[in-house]
Coordinates of C-alpha atoms in Angstrom, one line a residue:
Chain A
M1 CA 64.2 131.1 91.2
L2 CA 65.2 128.2 93.5
S3 CA 63.0 127.3 96.3
I4 CA 63.5 124.5 98.8
K5 CA 60.6 123.4 101.1
D6 CA 60.9 121.4 104.3
L7 CA 63.8 119.2 103.0
D8 CA 64.9 116.1 105.0
V9 CA 67.9 114.1 103.8
H10 CA 69.2 110.8 105.3
Y11 CA 72.5 108.9 104.9
D12 CA 71.2 105.4 105.6
D13 CA 69.9 105.8 109.2
V14 CA 71.5 109.1 110.0
Q15 CA 69.5 112.2 109.3
V16 CA 71.7 115.0 107.9
L17 CA 69.2 117.7 107.0
H18 CA 66.1 118.6 109.0
G19 CA 63.3 120.5 107.4
V20 CA 65.5 122.9 105.4
T21 CA 63.5 125.7 103.8
M22 CA 65.2 128.4 101.8
E23 CA 65.0 130.4 98.6
V24 CA 67.3 132.0 96.0
R25 CA 65.9 134.8 93.9
A26 CA 67.1 135.7 90.4
T27 CA 70.4 137.7 90.2
E28 CA 71.0 137.4 94.0
I29 CA 74.1 136.1 95.7
V30 CA 72.9 133.9 98.6
T31 CA 75.3 132.3 100.9
I32 CA 75.0 129.3 103.2
V33 CA 77.5 129.4 106.0
G34 CA 78.1 126.9 108.8
A35 CA 80.7 124.7 110.3
N36 CA 82.2 121.6 108.8
G37 CA 79.7 118.8 108.8
A38 CA 76.7 121.1 109.2
G39 CA 75.2 119.6 106.0
K40 CA 76.1 122.4 103.5
T41 CA 77.6 120.1 100.9
T42 CA 74.8 117.5 101.3
L43 CA 72.3 120.3 100.6
L44 CA 74.0 121.2 97.3
K45 CA 74.3 117.5 96.4
T46 CA 70.6 117.0 97.1
I47 CA 69.7 120.1 94.9
T48 CA 71.6 118.5 92.0
S49 CA 70.0 115.1 92.6
I50 CA 73.2 113.3 93.5
H51 CA 71.5 112.5 96.8
R52 CA 67.8 112.0 97.2
S53 CA 65.7 113.7 99.8
S54 CA 63.5 111.7 102.1
K55 CA 60.9 114.5 102.5
G56 CA 60.3 117.9 101.1
Q57 CA 60.4 119.6 97.7
I58 CA 62.8 121.4 95.4
W59 CA 61.5 123.9 92.9
F60 CA 63.5 125.6 90.2
E61 CA 62.0 128.3 87.9
G62 CA 58.5 127.1 88.7
E63 CA 59.1 123.4 88.2
R64 CA 59.6 120.7 90.7
I65 CA 63.0 119.1 90.1
D66 CA 63.7 116.7 93.0
H67 CA 62.9 113.6 90.8
L68 CA 65.1 114.6 87.9
S69 CA 68.5 112.9 87.0
P70 CA 71.7 114.8 87.7
H71 CA 72.3 115.5 84.0
H72 CA 68.8 116.9 83.5
I73 CA 69.4 119.3 86.4
V74 CA 72.6 120.5 84.7
D75 CA 70.7 120.9 81.4
R76 CA 68.3 123.3 83.2
G77 CA 71.2 125.5 84.2
L78 CA 71.5 124.5 87.9
I79 CA 75.2 124.0 88.2
R80 CA 77.3 122.9 91.2
I81 CA 81.0 123.5 91.4
P82 CA 82.0 120.8 93.8
E83 CA 84.2 121.1 96.9
G84 CA 87.7 119.9 96.0
R85 CA 87.2 121.1 92.4
K86 CA 86.9 117.6 90.8
I87 CA 88.5 118.7 87.6
F88 CA 89.7 116.0 85.2
P89 CA 93.4 115.8 86.1
T90 CA 95.0 114.0 83.1
M91 CA 93.1 116.1 80.6
S92 CA 94.3 119.5 79.4
V93 CA 92.8 122.8 80.6
L94 CA 91.2 123.1 77.2
E95 CA 89.6 119.6 77.3
N96 CA 88.2 120.3 80.8
L97 CA 86.6 123.5 79.5
E98 CA 85.3 121.7 76.5
L99 CA 83.7 119.1 78.7
G100 CA 81.9 121.9 80.5
S101 CA 80.0 122.5 77.3
Y102 CA 79.2 118.8 76.9
L103 CA 75.4 119.2 76.7
P104 CA 74.0 120.3 73.3
K105 CA 72.8 123.8 74.4
A106 CA 76.1 124.6 75.9
K107 CA 78.0 123.0 73.0
A108 CA 76.3 125.4 70.5
L109 CA 77.9 128.3 72.3
R110 CA 81.2 126.6 73.1
S111 CA 83.7 129.1 71.6
E112 CA 81.8 132.1 72.8
S113 CA 81.6 130.8 76.4
M114 CA 85.3 129.9 76.3
G115 CA 86.2 133.5 75.3
K116 CA 84.2 134.8 78.3
V117 CA 86.0 132.3 80.6
F118 CA 89.4 133.4 79.3
D119 CA 88.4 137.0 79.9
L120 CA 87.6 136.2 83.5
F121 CA 90.6 134.0 84.1
P122 CA 93.5 135.1 81.8
R123 CA 95.7 132.6 83.6
L124 CA 93.7 129.8 82.0
R125 CA 94.2 131.2 78.5
E126 CA 98.0 130.9 79.1
R127 CA 97.7 127.3 80.1
T128 CA 95.3 125.7 77.7
R129 CA 97.6 122.8 76.8
Q130 CA 98.7 122.1 80.4
L131 CA 97.3 119.1 82.2
A132 CA 94.8 120.2 84.7
G133 CA 96.3 118.1 87.5
T134 CA 99.5 120.0 87.2
L135 CA 97.9 123.4 88.0
S136 CA 98.2 125.0 91.4
G137 CA 95.2 124.8 93.8
G138 CA 94.0 128.3 93.0
E139 CA 94.3 127.7 89.2
Q140 CA 92.4 124.5 89.6
Q141 CA 89.7 126.3 91.3
M142 CA 89.6 128.8 88.5
L143 CA 89.4 125.9 86.1
A144 CA 86.5 124.4 88.0
I145 CA 84.6 127.7 88.0
G146 CA 85.4 128.1 84.3
R147 CA 84.2 124.6 83.5
G148 CA 81.0 125.4 85.5
L149 CA 80.5 128.6 83.5
M150 CA 80.9 126.7 80.2
T151 CA 77.7 124.8 81.1
L152 CA 75.7 128.1 80.8
P153 CA 74.5 128.2 84.4
R154 CA 71.4 130.1 85.4
L155 CA 72.1 129.4 89.0
L156 CA 75.7 128.7 89.9
M157 CA 76.4 126.9 93.2
L158 CA 79.9 127.1 94.6
D159 CA 81.0 124.7 97.3
E160 CA 83.9 126.1 99.4
P161 CA 85.7 127.9 96.5
S162 CA 88.3 129.3 98.9
L163 CA 89.2 126.0 100.5
G164 CA 92.9 125.2 100.5
I165 CA 93.9 128.2 98.3
A166 CA 96.5 130.8 98.8
P167 CA 95.0 134.1 100.2
L168 CA 96.0 136.2 97.3
L169 CA 94.2 133.9 94.9
V170 CA 91.2 133.7 97.2
R171 CA 90.8 137.4 96.7
E172 CA 91.0 137.0 92.9
I173 CA 88.5 134.2 92.9
F174 CA 86.0 136.1 95.0
R175 CA 86.4 139.1 92.8
T176 CA 85.6 137.0 89.8
I177 CA 82.6 135.4 91.4
R178 CA 81.2 138.8 92.0
E179 CA 81.9 139.7 88.4
V180 CA 80.0 136.6 87.2
N181 CA 77.1 137.8 89.3
H182 CA 77.3 141.2 87.8
Q183 CA 77.0 139.6 84.4
G184 CA 73.7 138.2 85.4
T185 CA 74.3 134.7 86.9
T186 CA 72.6 134.0 90.2
L187 CA 74.9 132.5 92.8
L188 CA 74.5 130.2 95.8
L189 CA 77.7 130.2 97.7
V190 CA 78.6 127.7 100.4
E191 CA 81.5 128.8 102.6
Q192 CA 83.3 128.2 105.9
N193 CA 84.9 131.5 105.4
V194 CA 81.9 133.3 106.9
F195 CA 83.2 136.8 106.8
N196 CA 84.2 136.8 103.1
A197 CA 80.9 135.0 102.2
L198 CA 78.6 137.4 104.1
D199 CA 80.6 140.4 102.9
M200 CA 79.9 139.5 99.3
A201 CA 76.4 138.1 99.5
H202 CA 73.0 139.8 99.5
R203 CA 71.4 137.3 101.8
G204 CA 72.6 134.4 104.0
Y205 CA 71.5 131.3 105.8
V206 CA 73.3 129.8 108.8
L207 CA 73.2 126.0 108.8
E208 CA 73.9 124.1 112.1
N209 CA 73.6 120.4 112.5
G210 CA 71.4 120.2 109.4
K211 CA 69.0 122.9 110.5
I212 CA 68.7 126.5 109.4
V213 CA 69.2 128.5 112.6
L214 CA 69.5 132.0 111.3
Q215 CA 68.7 133.8 108.0
G216 CA 68.5 137.3 106.8
E217 CA 70.2 140.1 104.9
A218 CA 73.9 139.5 104.7
H219 CA 74.7 142.9 106.2
D220 CA 72.4 142.2 109.2
L221 CA 74.0 138.8 109.7
L222 CA 77.4 140.3 109.8
G223 CA 76.3 142.5 112.6
N224 CA 74.5 139.7 114.5
E225 CA 75.9 139.1 118.0
Y226 CA 75.6 135.3 117.7
I227 CA 77.4 135.2 114.4
K228 CA 80.1 137.5 115.6
E229 CA 80.7 135.3 118.6
S230 CA 80.3 131.8 117.0
Y231 CA 81.7 132.3 113.6
L232 CA 83.7 135.5 113.4
G233 CA 85.4 135.3 116.7
I234 CA 84.9 138.9 117.5
Chain B
M1 CA 115.2 74.4 80.8
N2 CA 116.1 74.5 77.1
F3 CA 118.4 77.0 75.6
P4 CA 117.0 78.0 72.2
G5 CA 119.1 79.1 69.4
L6 CA 118.8 82.6 67.8
P7 CA 116.3 81.6 65.1
L8 CA 114.0 80.0 67.6
L9 CA 114.3 83.1 69.8
L10 CA 113.5 85.4 66.9
Q11 CA 110.6 83.2 66.0
S12 CA 109.3 83.3 69.6
I13 CA 109.5 87.1 69.7
V14 CA 107.6 87.6 66.5
S15 CA 104.9 85.1 67.4
G16 CA 104.7 86.7 70.8
I17 CA 104.1 90.1 69.4
L18 CA 101.5 88.9 67.1
M19 CA 99.7 87.0 69.9
G20 CA 100.2 90.1 72.1
G21 CA 98.0 92.2 69.8
V22 CA 95.1 90.0 70.6
Y23 CA 95.9 90.0 74.3
S24 CA 96.0 93.8 74.1
L25 CA 92.5 94.0 72.6
V26 CA 91.1 91.7 75.2
A27 CA 92.8 93.6 78.0
I28 CA 91.7 97.0 76.6
G29 CA 88.1 95.9 76.8
L30 CA 88.6 94.7 80.4
T31 CA 90.6 97.8 81.5
L32 CA 88.1 100.2 80.0
I33 CA 85.2 98.6 81.9
F34 CA 87.3 98.6 85.1
G35 CA 88.5 102.2 84.6
V36 CA 85.0 103.6 84.1
M37 CA 82.9 101.4 86.4
Q38 CA 85.4 99.9 88.9
I39 CA 84.0 96.5 88.1
I40 CA 86.1 93.5 87.2
N41 CA 84.2 91.7 84.6
F42 CA 84.6 87.9 85.1
A43 CA 82.3 87.2 82.2
H44 CA 84.8 88.7 79.7
G45 CA 86.1 85.3 78.6
S46 CA 82.6 83.9 78.0
L47 CA 81.8 87.0 75.9
M48 CA 85.0 86.4 73.9
M49 CA 83.8 82.8 73.3
L50 CA 80.5 84.2 72.0
G51 CA 82.5 86.3 69.5
M52 CA 84.4 83.2 68.4
F53 CA 81.2 81.2 68.0
T54 CA 79.6 84.0 66.0
T55 CA 82.4 83.8 63.5
Y56 CA 82.4 80.0 63.5
W57 CA 78.6 79.6 62.9
L58 CA 78.5 82.4 60.3
Y59 CA 81.2 80.6 58.4
V60 CA 79.7 77.1 58.8
L61 CA 76.1 77.9 58.2
M62 CA 76.3 80.8 55.8
G63 CA 79.9 80.7 54.4
V64 CA 80.7 84.1 55.7
D65 CA 84.5 84.8 55.6
P66 CA 85.8 84.9 59.2
Y67 CA 87.3 88.4 58.9
L68 CA 84.1 89.7 57.3
S69 CA 82.2 88.4 60.3
L70 CA 83.9 91.2 62.4
L71 CA 81.0 93.3 60.9
F72 CA 78.6 91.1 62.8
S73 CA 80.5 90.1 66.0
I74 CA 81.4 93.7 66.9
P75 CA 77.8 95.1 66.8
I76 CA 76.3 91.9 68.3
C77 CA 78.8 92.0 71.2
F78 CA 78.3 95.7 71.6
V79 CA 74.5 95.4 72.0
L80 CA 74.9 92.4 74.2
G81 CA 77.2 94.4 76.4
L82 CA 74.7 97.3 76.6
L83 CA 72.0 94.9 77.6
I84 CA 74.1 93.1 80.2
E85 CA 75.1 96.5 81.8
R86 CA 71.6 97.8 81.7
F87 CA 69.8 94.8 83.2
L88 CA 72.5 93.0 85.3
I89 CA 75.2 95.5 86.3
T90 CA 73.2 98.7 86.9
P91 CA 71.2 97.1 89.7
V92 CA 74.5 96.2 91.6
L93 CA 76.5 99.3 90.8
D94 CA 76.2 100.5 94.4
A95 CA 76.5 97.0 95.9
P96 CA 79.8 95.9 97.6
A97 CA 82.5 94.7 95.2
H98 CA 82.1 91.0 96.1
N99 CA 78.4 91.2 95.0
Q100 CA 79.5 92.5 91.6
L101 CA 82.2 89.9 91.3
L102 CA 79.8 87.1 92.1
L103 CA 77.3 88.5 89.6
T104 CA 79.8 88.6 86.7
L105 CA 81.2 85.2 87.7
G106 CA 77.6 83.8 87.7
L107 CA 77.0 85.4 84.3
S108 CA 80.1 83.7 83.0
L109 CA 79.0 80.3 84.3
F110 CA 75.6 80.8 82.8
I111 CA 76.9 81.7 79.3
E112 CA 79.4 78.9 79.3
N113 CA 76.9 76.3 80.3
L114 CA 74.4 77.6 77.8
A115 CA 77.1 77.2 75.2
L116 CA 77.9 73.7 76.3
F117 CA 74.2 72.8 76.1
L118 CA 73.7 74.3 72.7
W119 CA 77.0 73.6 71.0
S120 CA 78.6 70.7 73.0
P121 CA 82.1 70.8 74.4
N122 CA 83.7 69.7 71.1
F123 CA 86.7 71.4 69.9
R124 CA 86.0 73.0 66.5
T125 CA 88.2 74.7 64.1
L126 CA 87.6 76.8 61.0
D127 CA 88.7 74.6 58.1
I128 CA 89.6 77.1 55.4
P129 CA 92.7 76.6 53.3
Y130 CA 93.9 80.2 53.2
L131 CA 94.1 80.2 57.0
Q132 CA 96.8 77.6 56.9
T133 CA 99.2 79.7 55.0
A134 CA 102.2 81.5 56.3
V135 CA 104.8 84.1 55.2
T136 CA 108.4 83.4 55.7
V137 CA 110.9 86.3 56.4
G138 CA 114.4 85.0 56.7
T139 CA 114.2 82.2 59.3
V140 CA 111.0 83.5 60.8
M141 CA 107.7 82.0 59.8
I142 CA 104.6 84.2 60.2
S143 CA 101.3 82.6 60.3
F144 CA 98.8 84.4 58.1
P145 CA 95.8 84.4 60.5
K146 CA 98.0 85.6 63.3
L147 CA 99.3 88.4 61.2
V148 CA 95.8 89.5 60.2
A149 CA 94.6 89.3 63.8
F150 CA 97.5 91.5 64.9
F151 CA 96.8 94.0 62.2
F152 CA 93.1 94.2 63.0
A153 CA 93.7 94.3 66.7
L154 CA 96.0 97.3 66.3
L155 CA 93.6 98.9 63.9
L156 CA 90.6 98.6 66.3
T157 CA 92.8 99.8 69.2
A158 CA 93.9 102.8 67.2
F159 CA 90.3 103.5 66.3
L160 CA 89.1 103.2 69.9
Y161 CA 92.0 105.4 71.1
Y162 CA 91.0 108.1 68.6
F163 CA 87.4 107.9 69.7
L164 CA 88.3 108.2 73.4
K165 CA 90.8 111.0 72.8
N166 CA 89.0 113.2 70.2
T167 CA 85.2 112.8 70.4
D168 CA 83.0 114.4 73.0
L169 CA 81.5 111.1 73.9
G170 CA 84.9 109.5 74.2
K171 CA 86.0 112.4 76.4
A172 CA 82.9 111.9 78.5
I173 CA 83.9 108.3 79.0
R174 CA 87.4 109.3 80.1
A175 CA 86.1 112.0 82.3
A176 CA 83.7 109.6 84.1
S177 CA 86.7 107.2 84.6
M178 CA 88.9 109.8 86.2
E179 CA 86.5 111.9 88.2
R180 CA 82.9 110.8 88.6
E181 CA 81.6 113.7 90.6
G182 CA 83.2 116.1 88.1
A183 CA 81.5 114.3 85.3
L184 CA 78.2 114.6 87.0
T185 CA 78.6 118.4 87.4
V186 CA 79.1 119.0 83.7
G187 CA 75.9 117.0 82.9
I188 CA 77.4 113.7 81.7
N189 CA 74.8 111.0 82.1
L190 CA 76.9 108.4 84.1
R191 CA 74.4 105.6 83.6
W192 CA 74.6 105.9 79.8
V193 CA 78.4 106.2 80.0
Y194 CA 78.6 103.0 82.0
C195 CA 76.3 101.3 79.5
L196 CA 78.5 102.5 76.6
A197 CA 81.8 101.5 78.3
F198 CA 80.5 98.0 79.0
G199 CA 79.3 97.8 75.4
I200 CA 82.6 98.9 74.0
G201 CA 84.5 96.6 76.3
T202 CA 82.4 93.7 75.2
A203 CA 82.8 94.7 71.5
C204 CA 86.6 94.7 72.0
V205 CA 86.6 91.2 73.4
G206 CA 84.1 90.0 70.8
A207 CA 86.3 91.3 68.0
A208 CA 89.3 89.6 69.7
G209 CA 87.2 86.4 69.6
T210 CA 86.5 86.7 65.9
L211 CA 90.2 87.4 65.2
S212 CA 91.4 84.4 67.2
A213 CA 88.9 81.9 65.8
P214 CA 90.9 81.5 62.5
F215 CA 94.0 80.2 64.3
F216 CA 92.6 78.7 67.5
Y217 CA 90.1 76.1 68.4
V218 CA 86.6 77.1 69.4
N219 CA 84.7 75.6 72.3
P220 CA 82.6 76.9 75.2
S221 CA 85.5 77.3 77.7
V222 CA 88.1 78.7 75.3
G223 CA 87.6 82.4 76.4
G224 CA 89.3 81.7 79.8
I225 CA 92.6 80.9 78.1
F226 CA 92.9 84.4 76.6
V227 CA 91.2 86.3 79.4
I228 CA 93.3 84.9 82.3
T229 CA 96.3 86.3 80.4
A230 CA 94.4 89.5 79.8
Y231 CA 94.0 89.9 83.6
V232 CA 97.8 89.7 83.9
V233 CA 98.1 92.3 81.2
V234 CA 95.6 94.6 82.9
V235 CA 97.4 94.4 86.2
F236 CA 100.8 94.8 84.5
G237 CA 99.7 97.9 82.6
G238 CA 97.8 99.4 85.5
M239 CA 94.2 98.8 86.1
G240 CA 92.1 101.2 83.9
N241 CA 95.1 102.3 81.9
F242 CA 94.5 102.1 78.1
I243 CA 98.1 102.5 77.0
G244 CA 99.2 100.2 79.7
A245 CA 96.9 97.5 78.4
L246 CA 98.2 98.0 74.8
V247 CA 101.9 97.9 75.6
G248 CA 101.3 95.3 78.4
G249 CA 99.6 93.0 75.9
L250 CA 102.6 93.0 73.6
I251 CA 105.1 92.5 76.4
I252 CA 103.1 89.7 78.0
G253 CA 102.6 88.1 74.6
V254 CA 106.4 88.0 74.1
A255 CA 107.1 86.8 77.6
E256 CA 104.7 83.9 77.1
S257 CA 106.1 83.0 73.8
V258 CA 109.7 83.2 74.8
G259 CA 108.9 81.4 78.0
A260 CA 107.5 78.6 75.9
A261 CA 110.8 78.4 74.1
F262 CA 112.8 78.1 77.3
F263 CA 110.6 75.8 79.4
P264 CA 108.8 72.6 78.5
G265 CA 105.2 72.7 77.4
Q266 CA 103.5 72.4 80.8
L267 CA 105.4 75.4 82.1
K268 CA 104.9 77.7 79.2
K269 CA 102.8 80.2 81.2
F270 CA 105.3 80.1 84.0
I271 CA 107.0 83.4 83.1
I272 CA 103.8 85.4 82.9
Y273 CA 102.5 84.3 86.3
F274 CA 105.9 84.9 87.7
I275 CA 105.7 88.5 86.3
F276 CA 102.2 88.7 87.6
I277 CA 103.3 87.9 91.2
L278 CA 106.3 90.3 91.0
I279 CA 104.1 93.1 89.8
L280 CA 101.5 92.4 92.6
L281 CA 104.3 92.3 95.2
F282 CA 106.5 95.3 94.1
K283 CA 104.4 97.5 91.8
P284 CA 100.7 96.8 92.4
E285 CA 99.7 100.0 90.6
G286 CA 101.1 98.5 87.4
I287 CA 104.1 99.5 85.3
F288 CA 102.3 102.5 83.7
G289 CA 100.4 103.5 86.8
R290 CA 96.7 103.4 87.4
R291 CA 94.2 105.1 85.1
S292 CA 96.4 107.6 83.5
E293 CA 94.1 107.6 80.5

């Protein structure tokens, strides 16, 4: 579904990604784990054309997409839910969700998608009139995911969905993410919370200093000695 | 300092509110562009002047009623704004702020000098009898063109507010101004939104130009007179804040007009610059806070 080949990305003179090659297949949950600053967010931003690569190719459903504008990427169903949520703070919950279905295809199914989002996150239904900026961190994350789902994603990329959220809500959010996957959306999950991410995913990649150093079935990675030692502290 | 009597004070307040409507419209254009693009448009005044000249020439050459010329000045300025954004601002969007500032300042000098060359620095006025009329309410005299300007300025502001609040495109503009990355992730085309915001901002100031032409003089440097006040309004209301610009325009209009009643002619702007300095010193985010809309 998504295939990245030998990707290099620079910020000015500093190279952030070095020859990243990876793949996400339809209906999978794939996770990219790694420490802060490893280049995980940069990778997602490059996939969505917010950054440009200096070398390599990105393919989505058989088409090369690394020259497209960000809104064209969204229109194809490649959706990123950014780290830090980036919801529209002085708009209501409802308006945030409506803007998720801003593009024509998504707009045509607006009320249907909204119903699904409210089924996944009943808390949002109770707070449609509330300003998004006044929600708790966890609720904001739900809203960000809900807004992402409104865009009718084919591949949903989540950047650190558990960051800065109360543990109880983290569990709820992860449960919902899994539910979204069961309903047929492919997921690419970027996490510092290595155990939770690998526990949920089918496959995983470990990114260190902009390079992929390990990859494989999530279950195998969980048992891997290096990962246990460096990331799980066991 | 003079101490005006009650009738003069009332008169000043009414005149100030009417003038404030025009300031609001100019400031809303400025604050919209700043809110969405983080660019301070120094060419705003020159664009207002173009709106005034559009109205002036349409009347002089073709006999078009000045208020009817809104139907021309708004679309002309809108398209001009789109083109300026697309060809001059887009290339410097990622450049440091001082580059953007110099660019819009350069553009302003270019437009003003072109106008000087084409139309000379002469002060021109629209010589139409019905523009000289006034309505009297008690002791207060209300100039007809100022009343009309105020009415249309509020009408256009209400229209723009409705557009920003209730349409998908308007919401996209607000979304881009409060959270760029969020806007990108829902598929909003930021380059188009920037273009549109600049076009709308320019259309606002162009309309303000048309509305001012009936009671003010028209010459190539006239825009600065309104726009300098509009900068004060924008800072006062909070940069990027729509409601702040609207209310701020009215307040600054009254402050200026009442100031003129208290102080001799040369000092009439004293009060608004005094307010400006106080705001910058003690509440730099503006009375209504930054970008709440």
